[in-house]
Amino acid sequence: MRTSRSLFVKRCMFVAAAAVIGLALAGGGAAAESKCRMARIAEWPLREGSRLPILDGAINGQKIGILLDTGADISLVRLSAATKLGLTRHKALGRRIISISGESQAEYVHIDDFRIGQGVRKHWEVLVAGEQGFRQDDVAVLLGDDFFQQVDVEFDLAHNAVRLYETKDCEGMSLAYWATEPAGEVPIQAGSKIWLTVAINGKPVRAELDSGSSISVLSKADAARLGVTPESPDTVAGSCITDGDSKRTLESWVGQFESFAIGNERIRNPRIRFADLWKHMTYTETGSRLPTRLAGQADMLLGADFLRAHRVLVARSQRKMYFTYAGGTVFPSKPSKGCNQPSAGNPPADPLTK
């Protein structure tokens, strides 16, 4: 199975009109002295009204929805979409997929023609995942972090847009070109994921920017470490969370915390959702029948609700994330009756598309 993923990005560079943004003033130098350049590779319009960053594309000439999912390590095609699109599945021998819904045998499909806007990728072999808890049934592809780690990406959900950039010679410069005041910035930890350090109740928490999760969620264990449990006086039941399989759900709670801080932004008395995020993320060693929980996961997911309340630029070229507040509640939450007490007034399940 081929794993090269750079062709699609390069194709976008050639067919899109590259808008070059000079950033000399952001660093305090004269324009003539600056070599910093951001070349806009593409601007993708997002679907209006969706809680997730979804855009329109095509597979082999058939229209599909594409979820931009920075929390997925690799790009995937949904199993039901592969069947609907008539794609033949093949076993990926020796490979397994370990996701938030558990472990499964890896399969892949061959796509002759994959398109987003002016970008096209020919002859793409891509893995197939199990069912996802989407309300948009036409979402066929999860475009994962294997794609986004090749570019700098700007999430401007307030204007239903995502923009891709190729950035050169910008070390020490702020890339938040839209900001009229100093933008917040936070380092991205070394590795292939968008992992950041935030502070909750003044204590460090390792968070992952996950555009494929409709909500931000703290792990239950870390909520307890910070003094908040399902039994705490101010904690209420949250809505069900689908954990990557429409047949599996996770109970969630909404707890009262003292503070949340990221970069130069501080929120006092936030109500943050928490759940046993990695409950089903297990694998079985060869020769064993006992499942083992996968270690090394993030303490918190910063989801699409965080992105809707901010304008965000993930600059892999600098290993930084820039952001400015765009308005609205950063962590919106509504009380619920929980997973086992559905009712007409109960909020629907929130998808975590890992």
PDB file of C-alpha atoms in Angstrom, residues 75-300:
ATOM      1  CA  SER A  75      -6.758  10.193   6.403  1.00  0.00           C
ATOM      2  CA  LEU A  76      -9.565   7.660   6.132  1.00  0.00           C
ATOM      3  CA  VAL A  77     -12.609   6.723   4.065  1.00  0.00           C
ATOM      4  CA  ARG A  78     -15.735   5.725   5.985  1.00  0.00           C
ATOM      5  CA  LEU A  79     -16.769   2.116   5.523  1.00  0.00           C
ATOM      6  CA  SER A  80     -20.358   2.946   4.521  1.00  0.00           C
ATOM      7  CA  ALA A  81     -19.086   5.557   2.036  1.00  0.00           C
ATOM      8  CA  ALA A  82     -16.734   3.049   0.414  1.00  0.00           C
ATOM      9  CA  THR A  83     -19.682   0.724  -0.120  1.00  0.00           C
ATOM     10  CA  LYS A  84     -21.953   3.497  -1.414  1.00  0.00           C
ATOM     11  CA  LEU A  85     -19.288   4.765  -3.823  1.00  0.00           C
ATOM     12  CA  GLY A  86     -18.603   1.276  -5.158  1.00  0.00           C
ATOM     13  CA  LEU A  87     -14.993   1.172  -3.944  1.00  0.00           C
ATOM     14  CA  THR A  88     -13.458  -2.282  -3.615  1.00  0.00           C
ATOM     15  CA  ARG A  89     -11.939  -2.930  -0.188  1.00  0.00           C
ATOM     16  CA  HIS A  90      -8.654  -4.803   0.194  1.00  0.00           C
ATOM     17  CA  LYS A  91      -7.055  -6.232   3.315  1.00  0.00           C
ATOM     18  CA  ALA A  92      -4.018  -4.277   4.477  1.00  0.00           C
ATOM     19  CA  LEU A  93      -2.028  -7.294   5.594  1.00  0.00           C
ATOM     20  CA  GLY A  94      -0.150  -6.880   8.830  1.00  0.00           C
ATOM     21  CA  ARG A  95      -1.870  -3.588   9.709  1.00  0.00           C
ATOM     22  CA  ARG A  96      -4.466  -2.857  12.377  1.00  0.00           C
ATOM     23  CA  ILE A  97      -6.386   0.285  13.190  1.00  0.00           C
ATOM     24  CA  ILE A  98      -6.571   1.273  16.857  1.00  0.00           C
ATOM     25  CA  SER A  99      -9.134   4.015  17.337  1.00  0.00           C
ATOM     26  CA  ILE A 100     -11.242   5.461  20.098  1.00  0.00           C
ATOM     27  CA  SER A 101     -13.837   2.751  19.381  1.00  0.00           C
ATOM     28  CA  GLY A 102     -11.371  -0.117  19.652  1.00  0.00           C
ATOM     29  CA  GLU A 103      -9.224  -2.279  17.385  1.00  0.00           C
ATOM     30  CA  SER A 104     -10.021  -3.491  13.865  1.00  0.00           C
ATOM     31  CA  GLN A 105      -8.357  -5.099  10.857  1.00  0.00           C
ATOM     32  CA  ALA A 106      -7.068  -2.463   8.454  1.00  0.00           C
ATOM     33  CA  GLU A 107      -8.489  -2.284   4.933  1.00  0.00           C
ATOM     34  CA  TYR A 108      -7.845   0.127   2.088  1.00  0.00           C
ATOM     35  CA  VAL A 109      -9.435   1.253  -1.162  1.00  0.00           C
ATOM     36  CA  HIS A 110      -8.006   2.614  -4.408  1.00  0.00           C
ATOM     37  CA  ILE A 111      -9.429   5.999  -5.476  1.00  0.00           C
ATOM     38  CA  ASP A 112      -8.814   6.998  -9.095  1.00  0.00           C
ATOM     39  CA  ASP A 113      -9.654  10.677  -8.642  1.00  0.00           C
ATOM     40  CA  PHE A 114     -10.010  12.676  -5.401  1.00  0.00           C
ATOM     41  CA  ARG A 115     -10.826  16.399  -5.592  1.00  0.00           C
ATOM     42  CA  ILE A 116     -11.137  19.369  -3.238  1.00  0.00           C
ATOM     43  CA  GLY A 117     -11.693  22.698  -4.972  1.00  0.00           C
ATOM     44  CA  GLN A 118      -8.912  23.089  -7.552  1.00  0.00           C
ATOM     45  CA  GLY A 119      -6.808  20.377  -5.934  1.00  0.00           C
ATOM     46  CA  VAL A 120      -6.751  16.848  -7.311  1.00  0.00           C
ATOM     47  CA  ARG A 121      -5.047  13.635  -6.341  1.00  0.00           C
ATOM     48  CA  LYS A 122      -4.879  10.673  -8.714  1.00  0.00           C
ATOM     49  CA  HIS A 123      -4.572   6.996  -7.795  1.00  0.00           C
ATOM     50  CA  TRP A 124      -4.836   7.350  -4.030  1.00  0.00           C
ATOM     51  CA  GLU A 125      -4.739   4.263  -1.815  1.00  0.00           C
ATOM     52  CA  VAL A 126      -6.358   5.184   1.507  1.00  0.00           C
ATOM     53  CA  LEU A 127      -7.378   3.269   4.614  1.00  0.00           C
ATOM     54  CA  VAL A 128     -11.017   2.474   5.402  1.00  0.00           C
ATOM     55  CA  ALA A 129     -12.385   3.086   8.906  1.00  0.00           C
ATOM     56  CA  GLY A 130     -15.437   1.788  10.765  1.00  0.00           C
ATOM     57  CA  GLU A 131     -18.682   3.677  11.065  1.00  0.00           C
ATOM     58  CA  GLN A 132     -18.686   7.192  12.509  1.00  0.00           C
ATOM     59  CA  GLY A 133     -21.421   8.953  14.430  1.00  0.00           C
ATOM     60  CA  PHE A 134     -22.139  11.677  11.864  1.00  0.00           C
ATOM     61  CA  ARG A 135     -25.377  13.494  11.262  1.00  0.00           C
ATOM     62  CA  GLN A 136     -24.152  14.274   7.726  1.00  0.00           C
ATOM     63  CA  ASP A 137     -24.454  10.928   5.959  1.00  0.00           C
ATOM     64  CA  ASP A 138     -22.575  12.094   2.857  1.00  0.00           C
ATOM     65  CA  VAL A 139     -19.309  12.660   4.753  1.00  0.00           C
ATOM     66  CA  ALA A 140     -17.058  10.114   3.068  1.00  0.00           C
ATOM     67  CA  VAL A 141     -13.495  11.205   3.899  1.00  0.00           C
ATOM     68  CA  LEU A 142     -11.729  12.252   7.078  1.00  0.00           C
ATOM     69  CA  LEU A 143      -8.776  14.350   5.953  1.00  0.00           C
ATOM     70  CA  GLY A 144      -6.317  13.732   8.757  1.00  0.00           C
ATOM     71  CA  ASP A 145      -3.140  15.124  10.229  1.00  0.00           C
ATOM     72  CA  ASP A 146      -0.970  13.305   7.675  1.00  0.00           C
ATOM     73  CA  PHE A 147      -2.202  15.995   5.279  1.00  0.00           C
ATOM     74  CA  PHE A 148      -2.191  19.002   7.603  1.00  0.00           C
ATOM     75  CA  GLN A 149       1.331  18.462   8.914  1.00  0.00           C
ATOM     76  CA  GLN A 150       2.619  19.385   5.429  1.00  0.00           C
ATOM     77  CA  VAL A 151       1.173  22.922   5.467  1.00  0.00           C
ATOM     78  CA  ASP A 152       0.286  25.855   7.708  1.00  0.00           C
ATOM     79  CA  VAL A 153      -3.505  25.877   8.107  1.00  0.00           C
ATOM     80  CA  GLU A 154      -5.804  28.695   9.168  1.00  0.00           C
ATOM     81  CA  PHE A 155      -9.233  27.922  10.643  1.00  0.00           C
ATOM     82  CA  ASP A 156     -11.559  30.903  10.149  1.00  0.00           C
ATOM     83  CA  LEU A 157     -14.861  29.271  11.013  1.00  0.00           C
ATOM     84  CA  ALA A 158     -16.557  32.636  11.624  1.00  0.00           C
ATOM     85  CA  HIS A 159     -16.241  33.186   7.858  1.00  0.00           C
ATOM     86  CA  ASN A 160     -16.742  29.495   6.932  1.00  0.00           C
ATOM     87  CA  ALA A 161     -13.237  29.222   5.524  1.00  0.00           C
ATOM     88  CA  VAL A 162     -10.063  27.185   5.915  1.00  0.00           C
ATOM     89  CA  ARG A 163      -6.875  28.430   4.267  1.00  0.00           C
ATOM     90  CA  LEU A 164      -3.628  26.594   3.497  1.00  0.00           C
ATOM     91  CA  TYR A 165      -0.216  28.253   3.331  1.00  0.00           C
ATOM     92  CA  GLU A 166       3.348  27.483   2.383  1.00  0.00           C
ATOM     93  CA  THR A 167       5.513  29.588   4.700  1.00  0.00           C
ATOM     94  CA  LYS A 168       9.208  30.351   4.243  1.00  0.00           C
ATOM     95  CA  ASP A 169      11.848  32.298   6.196  1.00  0.00           C
ATOM     96  CA  CYS A 170       9.473  33.461   8.929  1.00  0.00           C
ATOM     97  CA  GLU A 171      11.279  32.398  12.091  1.00  0.00           C
ATOM     98  CA  GLY A 172      10.700  34.949  14.837  1.00  0.00           C
ATOM     99  CA  MET A 173       7.786  36.559  12.992  1.00  0.00           C
ATOM    100  CA  SER A 174       4.141  36.498  14.067  1.00  0.00           C
ATOM    101  CA  LEU A 175       2.049  34.832  11.366  1.00  0.00           C
ATOM    102  CA  ALA A 176      -1.302  36.097  12.703  1.00  0.00           C
ATOM    103  CA  TYR A 177      -1.516  38.574   9.817  1.00  0.00           C
ATOM    104  CA  TRP A 178      -5.166  39.468  10.513  1.00  0.00           C
ATOM    105  CA  ALA A 179      -4.610  40.528  14.146  1.00  0.00           C
ATOM    106  CA  THR A 180      -4.764  44.237  15.071  1.00  0.00           C
ATOM    107  CA  GLU A 181      -3.480  43.451  18.592  1.00  0.00           C
ATOM    108  CA  PRO A 182      -0.908  40.861  19.679  1.00  0.00           C
ATOM    109  CA  ALA A 183      -2.326  37.423  18.990  1.00  0.00           C
ATOM    110  CA  GLY A 184      -2.150  34.591  21.434  1.00  0.00           C
ATOM    111  CA  GLU A 185       0.475  32.002  20.635  1.00  0.00           C
ATOM    112  CA  VAL A 186       1.407  28.660  22.110  1.00  0.00           C
ATOM    113  CA  PRO A 187       4.159  26.179  21.130  1.00  0.00           C
ATOM    114  CA  ILE A 188       3.223  22.923  19.417  1.00  0.00           C
ATOM    115  CA  GLN A 189       4.950  19.979  21.044  1.00  0.00           C
ATOM    116  CA  ALA A 190       7.432  17.935  19.021  1.00  0.00           C
ATOM    117  CA  GLY A 191       5.843  15.062  17.121  1.00  0.00           C
ATOM    118  CA  SER A 192       3.261  14.557  14.427  1.00  0.00           C
ATOM    119  CA  LYS A 193       0.168  15.708  16.380  1.00  0.00           C
ATOM    120  CA  ILE A 194      -1.053  19.203  17.260  1.00  0.00           C
ATOM    121  CA  TRP A 195      -0.393  18.920  20.986  1.00  0.00           C
ATOM    122  CA  LEU A 196      -0.328  22.026  23.156  1.00  0.00           C
ATOM    123  CA  THR A 197       0.005  22.809  26.838  1.00  0.00           C
ATOM    124  CA  VAL A 198      -2.921  24.642  28.429  1.00  0.00           C
ATOM    125  CA  ALA A 199      -3.585  25.343  32.103  1.00  0.00           C
ATOM    126  CA  ILE A 200      -6.736  24.391  34.020  1.00  0.00           C
ATOM    127  CA  ASN A 201      -6.975  25.550  37.630  1.00  0.00           C
ATOM    128  CA  GLY A 202      -3.383  26.721  37.208  1.00  0.00           C
ATOM    129  CA  LYS A 203      -2.070  23.224  36.427  1.00  0.00           C
ATOM    130  CA  PRO A 204      -0.612  22.105  33.067  1.00  0.00           C
ATOM    131  CA  VAL A 205      -2.808  19.939  30.851  1.00  0.00           C
ATOM    132  CA  ARG A 206      -1.689  18.386  27.568  1.00  0.00           C
ATOM    133  CA  ALA A 207      -4.316  19.220  24.941  1.00  0.00           C
ATOM    134  CA  GLU A 208      -4.737  18.164  21.317  1.00  0.00           C
ATOM    135  CA  LEU A 209      -6.331  20.447  18.723  1.00  0.00           C
ATOM    136  CA  ASP A 210      -8.993  18.186  17.257  1.00  0.00           C
ATOM    137  CA  SER A 211     -11.101  19.810  14.533  1.00  0.00           C
ATOM    138  CA  GLY A 212     -12.959  16.514  14.040  1.00  0.00           C
ATOM    139  CA  SER A 213     -14.491  16.638  17.518  1.00  0.00           C
ATOM    140  CA  SER A 214     -17.586  18.828  17.704  1.00  0.00           C
ATOM    141  CA  ILE A 215     -16.880  19.564  21.387  1.00  0.00           C
ATOM    142  CA  SER A 216     -13.936  20.096  23.696  1.00  0.00           C
ATOM    143  CA  VAL A 217     -13.572  17.342  26.291  1.00  0.00           C
ATOM    144  CA  LEU A 218     -11.269  16.811  29.268  1.00  0.00           C
ATOM    145  CA  SER A 219     -10.421  13.270  30.307  1.00  0.00           C
ATOM    146  CA  LYS A 220     -12.235  12.029  33.396  1.00  0.00           C
ATOM    147  CA  ALA A 221      -8.958  11.109  35.097  1.00  0.00           C
ATOM    148  CA  ASP A 222      -7.536  14.606  34.611  1.00  0.00           C
ATOM    149  CA  ALA A 223     -10.743  16.240  35.790  1.00  0.00           C
ATOM    150  CA  ALA A 224     -10.371  14.204  38.993  1.00  0.00           C
ATOM    151  CA  ARG A 225      -6.709  15.281  39.251  1.00  0.00           C
ATOM    152  CA  LEU A 226      -7.991  18.869  39.139  1.00  0.00           C
ATOM    153  CA  GLY A 227     -10.567  18.190  41.847  1.00  0.00           C
ATOM    154  CA  VAL A 228     -13.724  17.695  39.734  1.00  0.00           C
ATOM    155  CA  THR A 229     -15.624  14.397  39.564  1.00  0.00           C
ATOM    156  CA  PRO A 230     -19.146  13.297  38.563  1.00  0.00           C
ATOM    157  CA  GLU A 231     -20.005  13.492  42.274  1.00  0.00           C
ATOM    158  CA  SER A 232     -18.856  17.104  42.717  1.00  0.00           C
ATOM    159  CA  PRO A 233     -21.680  19.446  43.867  1.00  0.00           C
ATOM    160  CA  ASP A 234     -21.642  21.642  40.723  1.00  0.00           C
ATOM    161  CA  THR A 235     -21.279  18.777  38.221  1.00  0.00           C
ATOM    162  CA  VAL A 236     -24.237  17.892  35.972  1.00  0.00           C
ATOM    163  CA  ALA A 237     -24.757  15.198  33.359  1.00  0.00           C
ATOM    164  CA  GLY A 238     -23.709  16.120  29.832  1.00  0.00           C
ATOM    165  CA  SER A 239     -24.955  14.762  26.539  1.00  0.00           C
ATOM    166  CA  CYS A 240     -23.878  11.377  25.194  1.00  0.00           C
ATOM    167  CA  ILE A 241     -20.674  11.286  23.189  1.00  0.00           C
ATOM    168  CA  THR A 242     -20.284   8.930  20.242  1.00  0.00           C
ATOM    169  CA  ASP A 243     -16.767   7.584  20.368  1.00  0.00           C
ATOM    170  CA  GLY A 244     -16.184   6.789  16.712  1.00  0.00           C
ATOM    171  CA  ASP A 245     -18.823   4.071  16.330  1.00  0.00           C
ATOM    172  CA  SER A 246     -22.504   4.984  16.139  1.00  0.00           C
ATOM    173  CA  LYS A 247     -23.312   2.003  18.376  1.00  0.00           C
ATOM    174  CA  ARG A 248     -20.958   3.088  21.160  1.00  0.00           C
ATOM    175  CA  THR A 249     -21.464   6.010  23.473  1.00  0.00           C
ATOM    176  CA  LEU A 250     -19.649   7.608  26.383  1.00  0.00           C
ATOM    177  CA  GLU A 251     -21.219   9.265  29.375  1.00  0.00           C
ATOM    178  CA  SER A 252     -20.078  12.841  29.866  1.00  0.00           C
ATOM    179  CA  TRP A 253     -20.388  15.401  32.640  1.00  0.00           C
ATOM    180  CA  VAL A 254     -20.075  19.171  32.800  1.00  0.00           C
ATOM    181  CA  GLY A 255     -18.024  20.388  35.739  1.00  0.00           C
ATOM    182  CA  GLN A 256     -17.182  23.752  37.269  1.00  0.00           C
ATOM    183  CA  PHE A 257     -13.497  24.703  37.132  1.00  0.00           C
ATOM    184  CA  GLU A 258     -11.671  27.753  38.480  1.00  0.00           C
ATOM    185  CA  SER A 259      -9.876  28.797  35.299  1.00  0.00           C
ATOM    186  CA  PHE A 260      -8.725  27.836  31.813  1.00  0.00           C
ATOM    187  CA  ALA A 261      -5.706  29.492  30.187  1.00  0.00           C
ATOM    188  CA  ILE A 262      -4.033  29.183  26.808  1.00  0.00           C
ATOM    189  CA  GLY A 263      -1.382  31.617  25.622  1.00  0.00           C
ATOM    190  CA  ASN A 264      -2.489  35.133  26.604  1.00  0.00           C
ATOM    191  CA  GLU A 265      -6.145  34.120  27.053  1.00  0.00           C
ATOM    192  CA  ARG A 266      -7.649  33.299  30.433  1.00  0.00           C
ATOM    193  CA  ILE A 267     -11.226  32.208  31.133  1.00  0.00           C
ATOM    194  CA  ARG A 268     -12.514  32.422  34.691  1.00  0.00           C
ATOM    195  CA  ASN A 269     -14.960  29.880  36.114  1.00  0.00           C
ATOM    196  CA  PRO A 270     -15.422  27.858  32.912  1.00  0.00           C
ATOM    197  CA  ARG A 271     -17.785  24.914  32.766  1.00  0.00           C
ATOM    198  CA  ILE A 272     -15.906  22.173  30.916  1.00  0.00           C
ATOM    199  CA  ARG A 273     -17.170  18.795  29.725  1.00  0.00           C
ATOM    200  CA  PHE A 274     -15.274  15.667  30.772  1.00  0.00           C
ATOM    201  CA  ALA A 275     -15.561  11.950  29.975  1.00  0.00           C
ATOM    202  CA  ASP A 276     -13.602   8.690  30.040  1.00  0.00           C
ATOM    203  CA  LEU A 277     -12.237   9.542  26.587  1.00  0.00           C
ATOM    204  CA  TRP A 278      -9.984   6.565  25.949  1.00  0.00           C
ATOM    205  CA  LYS A 279     -12.172   3.871  27.502  1.00  0.00           C
ATOM    206  CA  HIS A 280     -12.403   1.786  24.314  1.00  0.00           C
ATOM    207  CA  MET A 281      -9.028   2.679  22.801  1.00  0.00           C
ATOM    208  CA  THR A 282      -7.470  -0.737  23.400  1.00  0.00           C
ATOM    209  CA  TYR A 283      -5.424  -3.326  21.533  1.00  0.00           C
ATOM    210  CA  THR A 284      -4.597  -7.000  22.042  1.00  0.00           C
ATOM    211  CA  GLU A 285      -1.023  -8.230  21.981  1.00  0.00           C
ATOM    212  CA  THR A 286      -0.211 -11.255  19.824  1.00  0.00           C
ATOM    213  CA  GLY A 287      -0.785 -14.401  21.868  1.00  0.00           C
ATOM    214  CA  SER A 288      -2.931 -12.611  24.430  1.00  0.00           C
ATOM    215  CA  ARG A 289      -6.693 -12.300  24.870  1.00  0.00           C
ATOM    216  CA  LEU A 290      -6.553  -9.410  27.300  1.00  0.00           C
ATOM    217  CA  PRO A 291      -7.106  -5.910  25.874  1.00  0.00           C
ATOM    218  CA  THR A 292      -4.563  -3.252  26.796  1.00  0.00           C
ATOM    219  CA  ARG A 293      -5.466   0.425  26.921  1.00  0.00           C
ATOM    220  CA  LEU A 294      -3.316   2.494  24.552  1.00  0.00           C
ATOM    221  CA  ALA A 295      -1.079   4.822  26.547  1.00  0.00           C
ATOM    222  CA  GLY A 296       0.172   8.296  25.772  1.00  0.00           C
ATOM    223  CA  GLN A 297      -3.102   9.987  24.802  1.00  0.00           C
ATOM    224  CA  ALA A 298      -3.934  13.665  25.243  1.00  0.00           C
ATOM    225  CA  ASP A 299      -5.453  14.879  28.506  1.00  0.00           C
ATOM    226  CA  MET A 300      -7.924  17.109  26.651  1.00  0.00           C
TER     227      MET A 300
END
